[in-house]
Amino acid sequence: MAGDWWRDAVIYQVYVRSFADGNGDGIGDLPGIRSRLPYLAGLGVDALWITPFYTSPMADGGYDVADYRDVDPTLGTLDDARGLVRAAHEQGLKVIVDIVPNHTSSRHEWFRQALQSAPGSPERDRYLFREGTGDAPPNDWESVFGGGAWTRLPDGQWYLHLFDPTQPDLNWANPQVRDEFHDVLRFWLDLGVDGFRIDVAHGMVKQDGFPDVGAQEQHKLLETRPLPYFDQDGVHEIYREWRKVLDTYDPPRIGVAEAWTATAERLARYLRPDELHQAFNFHYLTTGWEARALREVVDHSLTAIPAVGAPATWVLSNHDVHRHATRYGGGPAGVRRARAAILLMLALPGSVYLYQGEELGLEEVLDLPEEVLQDPMWERSGHTDRGRDGCRVPIPWTRGGSALGFGADGSTPWLPQPEAWSELSVEAQTGVEGSTLELYRGALHTRREHPALGAGDAVDWQDSEPEVLWFSRTAAGRTLHCAVNLGPEPARLPAGTVLLASDEYEVDGSDTLLPTDTSVWWEA
Ligand code: NOJ
Ligand code: CA
């Protein structure tokens, strides 16, 4: 069904400031993205998710929105946004935009009004202002970026911010807030977008009475249970209302939850038939390169998510975590594993999220000079956590030029690119057999063409060594096998007609000898 394009879509995440710089000021922008649409269409992805480009002081890379209905002047104009959506559609690409409903920027008109108004006023009631006790904040809640979640005003009241102090949390118990966001959704839907990625989708509703958590390093506790400010049952009512808005469009538009929950079952609650369409599978992302753990998370995801009628999703990297080539060990070994991992992920049933630059085999940049770091985590952690800038370094498009083609020659990207990225650029890898970029292209095109890749909601595990993951899938009379060797010795597999392998392998009669950290697709 055309309306169900998202069920097995490959969705490519564009981190706007770091993708392509159209005007040479060192910052990626909407015209830059537009100029690179042919690249994305040629890569073989189905959709783009574009991170926030709204008017913003950029205290958190645009996740601090001052005006939800306009584009930040450093990133483009509303006309650029309209033109980008239209051009993407012309290339057959869907467009998902970010929406940030948990908090606004402190420069948002509403927060300015709240600051100028008295405690107890309707202006303050759009946010979460509270009295403290003596000099102590209202409770012990922590900011995800480090430190307390409350900031005090000169008049004595405190306001809640689960993230940076420049990102005050909205009060979703206030009907004005709900109405405003329905209107913002419609604004972008009318402009033509195909859906929304919902930031902090698990955070909008806080537990009545604002009880203490009674522990430190609170967001780690979310791995085991809901917190008074995360994954509260009340959030689901919001998505039921949003779903009604999305469903008034034809074909219906989609909602994707960025929700961190303790289990896949709790995540599935966001995906019930009258709520959202997809949620990021952070349980998969956080699983290490270990056969048993990967098999467990695949099985668990495929049990919990399709049970509510939603497709499983798979993701390895995004703009908030270290790039997976680095998490998997870094260097040639980490990249080799990352290459094996993409064939595994693209063979799983459901939808896949890619993060810009992973198709080039980019690693985390771990040695950015301290003076260029911009992530608020760096300051909020008292310079103990370098934050997320290392996965946000601008993309290398060409071998040469001061910005490696990210911007015009002579321009200086907002974060410096490692010299070695020249040889990882799109230009350097295009047409080069065995390059990571050509591996991604080949895999994405094969996935499009092969009926057993992507669709459905189950895998058939085959008997194999414990350190080999091997499953098959059948659709439209064609069976595809995927095997990954995570063990130290080569694995013997009856891979007849190989479609694609992540690295070189040996053939022994009709068998394939699959080396360590290599994956293969074959047809039987
Ligand atoms: C999740 C976003 O992905 C992240 O980049 C941001 O800092 C927080 N939400 C706060 O909006
Ligand atoms: Ca720019």
XYZ file of C-alpha atoms and ligand atoms in Angstrom:
536
model
C 0.000 0.000 0.000
C 1.387 3.372 -0.956
C 0.196 4.765 2.357
C 2.393 2.261 4.165
C 5.681 3.306 2.559
C 7.246 3.697 6.022
C 6.874 0.070 7.085
C 10.112 -1.017 5.415
C 11.612 2.371 4.570
C 15.276 3.255 4.855
C 15.359 6.706 6.391
C 18.505 8.818 6.230
C 19.130 11.279 9.028
C 20.441 14.679 7.991
C 21.989 16.709 10.795
C 21.463 20.062 9.094
C 24.433 22.028 10.400
C 26.858 19.315 9.290
C 25.550 17.958 6.000
C 26.153 20.541 3.286
C 26.816 24.279 3.442
C 25.136 26.084 0.557
C 26.427 29.616 1.189
C 29.948 29.004 2.483
C 29.489 30.423 5.993
C 30.722 27.151 7.521
C 27.293 25.962 8.652
C 25.192 23.393 6.830
C 21.830 24.685 5.595
C 18.641 23.840 3.683
C 19.924 24.913 0.248
C 22.937 22.670 0.926
C 20.652 19.695 1.559
C 18.713 20.458 -1.592
C 21.887 20.460 -3.671
C 22.713 16.966 -2.373
C 19.330 15.339 -2.991
C 20.584 13.561 -6.127
C 23.259 11.927 -3.974
C 20.631 10.666 -1.502
C 18.336 9.433 -4.243
C 21.283 7.647 -5.877
C 22.310 6.103 -2.565
C 18.956 4.359 -2.539
C 17.252 5.662 0.618
C 13.497 6.251 0.775
C 13.248 9.248 3.057
C 15.153 11.953 4.898
C 14.723 12.901 8.498
C 15.974 16.452 8.874
C 16.967 17.642 12.362
C 15.501 20.985 13.563
C 16.031 24.006 11.315
C 13.632 26.349 13.106
C 14.491 29.783 14.465
C 16.833 29.075 17.340
C 19.666 30.574 19.381
C 21.372 27.173 18.755
C 22.187 26.561 22.401
C 21.491 22.879 21.663
C 22.039 22.675 17.927
C 18.468 23.775 17.138
C 16.703 21.583 19.723
C 15.997 24.911 21.419
C 13.255 26.362 19.244
C 12.317 30.040 19.454
C 9.749 30.003 16.616
C 8.202 26.737 15.449
C 6.834 28.249 12.255
C 9.973 29.743 10.757
C 13.461 28.771 9.620
C 16.592 30.003 11.353
C 18.293 32.612 9.145
C 21.605 30.736 9.342
C 19.914 27.652 7.860
C 17.688 29.178 5.203
C 14.195 30.548 4.757
C 10.682 29.198 4.808
C 10.790 29.259 1.005
C 13.924 27.125 1.115
C 12.074 24.627 3.310
C 9.148 24.545 0.909
C 11.483 24.185 -2.071
C 13.446 21.424 -0.369
C 10.343 19.373 0.380
C 9.119 19.793 -3.178
C 12.486 18.898 -4.700
C 12.802 15.849 -2.455
C 9.389 14.646 -3.557
C 10.396 15.112 -7.179
C 13.326 12.779 -6.530
C 11.027 10.231 -4.911
C 12.201 10.982 -1.371
C 9.860 11.516 1.586
C 10.678 14.152 4.178
C 10.335 13.812 7.931
C 10.992 16.873 10.070
C 11.796 17.108 13.736
C 9.356 18.524 16.244
C 10.468 19.559 19.715
C 7.420 19.602 22.015
C 8.963 18.897 25.434
C 10.610 22.303 25.718
C 11.033 25.579 23.880
C 14.021 27.874 23.747
C 14.181 30.414 26.572
C 14.001 32.966 23.724
C 10.566 31.734 22.662
C 7.931 34.452 22.912
C 6.018 32.438 25.506
C 8.983 32.137 27.815
C 9.805 35.822 27.499
C 6.217 36.575 28.500
C 6.451 34.133 31.387
C 9.566 35.866 32.709
C 7.822 39.250 32.569
C 4.716 37.953 34.325
C 4.042 37.292 37.978
C 4.198 33.913 39.704
C 0.828 32.200 39.281
C 0.037 34.065 36.033
C -1.407 32.310 32.958
C 1.854 33.161 31.142
C 3.853 31.135 33.651
C 1.379 28.280 33.501
C 2.569 27.340 29.993
C 5.810 26.177 31.609
C 6.634 24.387 34.835
C 7.344 27.032 37.442
C 7.372 25.991 41.107
C 8.367 27.300 44.533
C 11.423 25.745 46.165
C 12.037 25.129 49.834
C 14.339 27.750 51.289
C 17.259 27.812 48.884
C 16.611 24.285 47.657
C 14.923 23.509 44.329
C 11.417 21.995 44.264
C 12.752 18.422 43.967
C 15.833 16.343 43.131
C 15.301 15.950 39.380
C 18.432 16.063 37.238
C 19.092 17.572 33.832
C 20.060 15.035 31.161
C 22.950 17.360 30.314
C 24.290 17.293 33.885
C 23.466 19.230 37.060
C 20.017 19.974 38.467
C 16.888 20.321 36.344
C 15.744 23.571 38.000
C 16.893 27.155 37.547
C 15.855 29.955 39.898
C 14.640 33.380 38.855
C 15.348 36.589 40.776
C 11.749 36.539 42.097
C 12.472 33.222 43.821
C 10.497 30.839 41.596
C 12.200 27.934 39.852
C 11.508 26.592 36.360
C 12.054 23.054 35.140
C 14.393 22.154 32.288
C 15.169 18.493 31.721
C 17.909 19.641 29.350
C 19.797 22.957 29.227
C 18.554 25.970 31.286
C 17.878 27.604 27.889
C 15.331 24.812 27.198
C 12.437 25.327 29.656
C 9.965 22.419 29.775
C 6.425 23.133 28.634
C 3.372 22.351 30.751
C 1.402 19.790 28.730
C -1.443 19.915 31.228
C -2.225 23.361 29.803
C -4.686 23.147 26.859
C -3.030 26.134 25.164
C 0.142 24.095 24.798
C -1.742 21.199 23.247
C -3.624 23.456 20.832
C -0.487 25.277 19.825
C 1.282 22.065 18.859
C -1.684 20.767 16.878
C -1.452 23.981 14.945
C 2.311 23.653 14.450
C 1.849 20.099 13.177
C -0.701 21.320 10.653
C 1.588 24.168 9.600
C 4.306 21.751 8.463
C 1.898 19.152 7.129
C 0.289 21.827 4.971
C 3.758 22.748 3.745
C 4.096 19.167 2.528
C 6.115 17.138 5.023
C 5.451 13.400 5.277
C 5.851 13.059 9.015
C 7.533 14.069 12.242
C 10.334 12.746 14.390
C 9.197 13.624 17.889
C 11.946 14.805 20.207
C 11.894 13.489 23.804
C 8.560 11.829 23.082
C 8.687 10.151 26.491
C 9.111 13.388 28.435
C 6.135 15.669 28.026
C 4.054 14.474 30.970
C 5.387 14.699 34.525
C 4.073 12.685 37.451
C 1.551 14.504 39.669
C 3.102 16.019 42.740
C 6.590 16.052 41.176
C 7.973 13.404 43.588
C 11.718 13.058 44.220
C 13.540 10.285 42.381
C 15.702 9.676 45.441
C 18.806 8.722 43.471
C 21.591 10.206 41.394
C 22.499 9.602 37.739
C 18.784 9.362 37.220
C 18.572 8.936 33.487
C 20.463 5.655 33.805
C 17.573 4.416 35.989
C 15.309 4.762 32.978
C 16.888 1.541 31.726
C 14.938 -0.250 34.446
C 11.766 1.752 35.095
C 9.847 4.914 34.233
C 10.904 8.090 36.058
C 8.541 10.771 37.402
C 9.452 12.806 34.307
C 10.048 10.099 31.676
C 7.754 7.495 30.123
C 4.711 8.477 32.178
C 1.474 6.875 31.014
C -0.107 10.291 30.410
C 2.012 10.908 27.289
C -0.065 8.420 25.319
C -3.111 10.666 25.394
C -1.070 13.324 23.567
C -0.186 10.892 20.769
C -3.758 9.785 20.385
C -4.635 13.414 19.690
C -1.674 13.836 17.328
C -2.664 10.703 15.455
C -6.026 12.241 14.690
C -4.262 15.242 13.161
C -1.909 13.042 11.097
C -4.821 10.948 9.863
C -6.653 13.942 8.418
C -4.049 13.970 5.611
C -4.100 11.671 2.623
C -2.099 9.521 2.646
C -1.818 9.689 6.429
C 1.394 11.265 7.679
C 3.575 9.522 10.213
C 4.926 10.105 13.712
C 8.243 8.638 14.895
C 8.962 8.593 18.619
C 12.320 9.388 20.098
C 11.355 7.598 23.288
C 13.780 6.064 25.750
C 12.033 3.338 27.710
C 13.118 0.480 29.967
C 11.894 -2.283 27.650
C 10.713 -2.929 24.105
C 7.263 -3.652 25.566
C 7.071 -0.155 27.033
C 8.260 1.230 23.707
C 5.516 -0.661 21.903
C 2.947 1.297 23.898
C 3.832 4.375 21.807
C 3.011 2.365 18.672
C -0.461 1.114 19.403
C -2.804 1.492 16.435
C -4.180 4.867 17.557
C -0.779 6.354 18.472
C 2.503 6.698 16.541
C 3.908 4.729 13.602
C 7.502 4.074 14.544
C 9.947 4.494 17.400
C 13.726 4.344 17.333
C 15.092 1.042 18.567
C 17.660 2.298 21.066
C 17.867 -1.166 22.580
C 19.396 -2.300 19.287
C 21.690 0.732 19.068
C 23.076 0.163 22.566
C 23.796 -3.546 22.052
C 27.480 -4.353 21.611
C 29.119 -6.382 18.843
C 28.267 -9.707 20.423
C 26.345 -12.497 18.704
C 24.146 -13.660 21.552
C 23.185 -10.154 22.679
C 22.366 -9.127 19.108
C 20.232 -12.188 18.545
C 18.376 -11.506 21.789
C 17.650 -7.897 20.958
C 16.474 -8.834 17.456
C 14.152 -11.501 18.866
C 12.890 -9.259 21.613
C 12.197 -6.388 19.218
C 10.431 -8.671 16.745
C 8.255 -10.015 19.538
C 7.294 -6.744 21.206
C 6.871 -4.266 18.344
C 4.907 -6.206 15.684
C 2.617 -7.366 18.532
C 0.956 -3.934 18.396
C 0.896 -3.867 14.597
C 3.930 -1.635 14.116
C 7.116 -2.410 12.158
C 10.348 -2.971 14.051
C 13.012 -0.358 13.387
C 16.795 -0.596 13.482
C 19.431 2.062 14.031
C 23.134 2.140 14.851
C 24.087 5.813 14.902
C 22.611 9.267 15.280
C 23.674 12.781 16.279
C 23.606 11.964 20.014
C 25.899 8.936 20.259
C 29.425 7.958 19.279
C 29.494 6.659 15.721
C 29.152 2.892 15.692
C 32.445 2.199 13.883
C 34.064 3.723 16.965
C 31.794 1.969 19.456
C 32.698 -1.316 17.764
C 36.371 -0.767 18.499
C 37.441 1.963 16.071
C 40.196 1.819 13.486
C 40.164 -0.738 10.671
C 38.579 -3.382 12.959
C 35.736 -1.061 13.981
C 35.042 -0.081 10.375
C 35.117 -3.719 9.317
C 32.496 -4.528 11.965
C 30.415 -1.530 10.938
C 30.430 -2.836 7.350
C 29.316 -6.251 8.539
C 26.670 -4.610 10.724
C 24.999 -2.767 7.845
C 24.262 -5.971 5.934
C 22.822 -7.485 9.112
C 20.654 -4.445 9.793
C 19.406 -4.094 6.217
C 18.384 -7.764 6.162
C 16.131 -7.425 9.206
C 12.395 -6.945 8.719
C 11.103 -3.425 9.245
C 12.460 0.063 8.786
C 16.075 1.255 9.059
C 17.540 4.595 10.124
C 20.947 5.632 8.793
C 22.957 8.574 10.071
C 24.765 10.820 7.608
C 28.361 9.757 7.094
C 28.006 6.170 8.223
C 27.876 5.231 4.546
C 31.400 6.651 4.287
C 32.648 4.580 7.214
C 33.265 7.709 9.279
C 34.409 7.285 12.849
C 33.781 9.516 15.848
C 36.188 12.454 15.984
C 37.535 12.061 19.486
C 40.219 14.734 19.452
C 38.350 17.943 18.626
C 40.181 20.839 20.305
C 38.372 21.948 23.460
C 37.937 25.478 22.187
C 35.705 24.363 19.300
C 33.344 22.204 21.380
C 29.773 23.538 21.251
C 27.595 20.850 22.817
C 26.059 22.201 26.068
C 27.030 18.898 27.695
C 30.652 20.031 27.751
C 29.876 23.069 29.943
C 27.085 21.440 31.996
C 29.311 18.504 32.926
C 32.009 20.813 34.225
C 34.234 19.806 31.293
C 34.145 16.107 32.148
C 31.940 14.999 29.218
C 33.067 16.215 25.798
C 29.542 15.729 24.527
C 28.282 14.939 21.053
C 30.272 17.169 18.708
C 32.477 14.270 17.588
C 29.636 12.706 15.587
C 28.595 16.080 14.171
C 31.732 16.938 12.210
C 30.784 18.143 8.692
C 30.629 15.548 5.925
C 33.550 15.274 3.458
C 32.203 15.413 -0.087
C 35.391 15.990 -2.063
C 39.062 15.088 -1.704
C 40.201 18.676 -1.822
C 39.124 22.142 -0.772
C 39.286 23.833 2.611
C 35.989 22.230 3.683
C 36.332 18.980 1.682
C 33.333 20.059 -0.373
C 31.068 20.564 2.644
C 31.160 24.252 1.696
C 32.889 26.206 -1.052
C 36.663 26.183 -1.143
C 37.930 28.907 1.181
C 35.184 28.352 3.730
C 35.837 27.014 7.229
C 33.443 24.383 8.618
C 32.054 25.045 12.116
C 33.907 21.960 13.367
C 37.272 20.996 11.837
C 37.366 17.858 9.665
C 40.212 15.359 10.162
C 42.713 15.393 7.275
C 42.241 11.672 6.771
C 38.623 12.311 5.751
C 39.809 13.479 2.353
C 40.243 9.814 1.360
C 36.854 8.934 2.902
C 35.025 11.619 0.937
C 32.144 10.804 -1.365
C 34.370 11.695 -4.300
C 37.173 9.382 -3.149
C 34.843 6.407 -2.638
C 32.491 6.757 -5.585
C 32.947 3.978 -8.111
C 35.657 2.319 -6.017
C 34.880 -1.349 -5.678
C 34.907 -2.435 -2.051
C 34.563 1.091 -0.644
C 32.106 1.504 2.212
C 30.030 3.904 0.122
C 29.703 1.365 -2.703
C 28.856 -1.340 -0.163
C 25.968 0.802 1.142
C 24.806 1.636 -2.384
C 24.893 -1.997 -3.396
C 23.083 -3.107 -0.256
C 20.383 -0.434 -0.509
C 19.702 -1.198 -4.164
C 19.610 -4.931 -3.511
C 17.214 -4.332 -0.631
C 14.911 -2.386 -2.919
C 14.882 -5.070 -5.524
C 14.684 -8.169 -3.312
C 11.234 -8.976 -1.878
C 12.652 -10.836 1.150
C 14.613 -7.792 2.374
C 12.821 -5.372 4.674
C 9.247 -6.575 4.493
C 7.534 -8.825 7.051
C 8.122 -9.100 10.764
C 10.040 -12.329 11.475
C 13.340 -14.047 10.726
C 14.040 -17.799 10.511
C 17.168 -18.523 12.514
C 19.315 -21.319 11.102
C 21.530 -23.660 13.100
C 25.002 -22.183 13.363
C 28.020 -21.790 15.600
C 27.161 -19.618 18.628
C 29.236 -16.743 17.282
C 27.605 -16.810 13.862
C 24.237 -15.152 13.286
C 22.492 -16.816 10.378
C 18.893 -16.370 9.358
C 16.815 -16.635 6.248
C 13.731 -14.882 5.016
C 11.356 -15.829 2.231
C 8.982 -13.635 0.254
C 7.387 -13.857 -3.180
C 9.023 -17.249 -3.698
C 12.550 -15.981 -3.117
C 14.652 -16.907 -0.079
C 17.446 -14.731 1.144
C 20.045 -15.783 3.702
C 22.062 -13.404 5.844
C 24.983 -14.578 7.948
C 27.431 -12.628 10.096
C 30.529 -14.109 11.664
C 31.330 -12.465 14.999
C 33.719 -15.220 16.093
C 37.528 -15.353 15.791
C 37.665 -18.237 13.237
C 36.337 -18.327 9.670
C 32.824 -19.801 9.490
C 31.789 -22.358 6.877
C 28.444 -21.575 5.237
C 26.611 -23.108 2.276
C 26.373 -19.766 0.508
C 25.454 -20.677 -3.039
C 24.755 -17.536 -5.006
C 26.305 -14.659 -3.093
C 24.547 -11.345 -3.659
C 26.776 -9.225 -1.483
C 29.439 -9.571 1.197
C 30.812 -6.904 3.516
C 34.433 -7.931 2.837
C 36.407 -10.537 0.942
C 35.844 -14.223 1.632
C 37.145 -17.556 0.412
C 35.243 -20.223 -1.444
C 35.735 -23.919 -0.741
C 33.783 -26.054 -3.185
C 30.176 -24.965 -2.800
C 30.843 -23.462 0.663
C 31.795 -19.968 1.647
C 34.446 -19.451 4.312
C 33.321 -16.281 5.991
C 36.126 -14.474 7.863
C 35.804 -12.770 11.250
C 33.548 -9.676 11.324
C 32.172 -10.280 7.859
C 28.610 -10.679 6.682
C 27.142 -12.128 3.531
C 23.817 -12.221 1.723
C 23.054 -15.160 -0.529
C 20.109 -16.635 -2.310
C 19.054 -20.248 -2.121
C 17.115 14.530 21.821
C 17.895 15.102 20.676
O 18.201 14.081 19.776
C 19.109 15.752 21.274
O 20.039 16.135 20.302
C 18.662 16.924 22.111
O 19.782 17.494 22.768
C 17.645 16.502 23.168
N 16.656 15.619 22.643
C 16.946 17.701 23.765
O 16.073 18.272 22.828
Ca 25.544 27.858 5.436
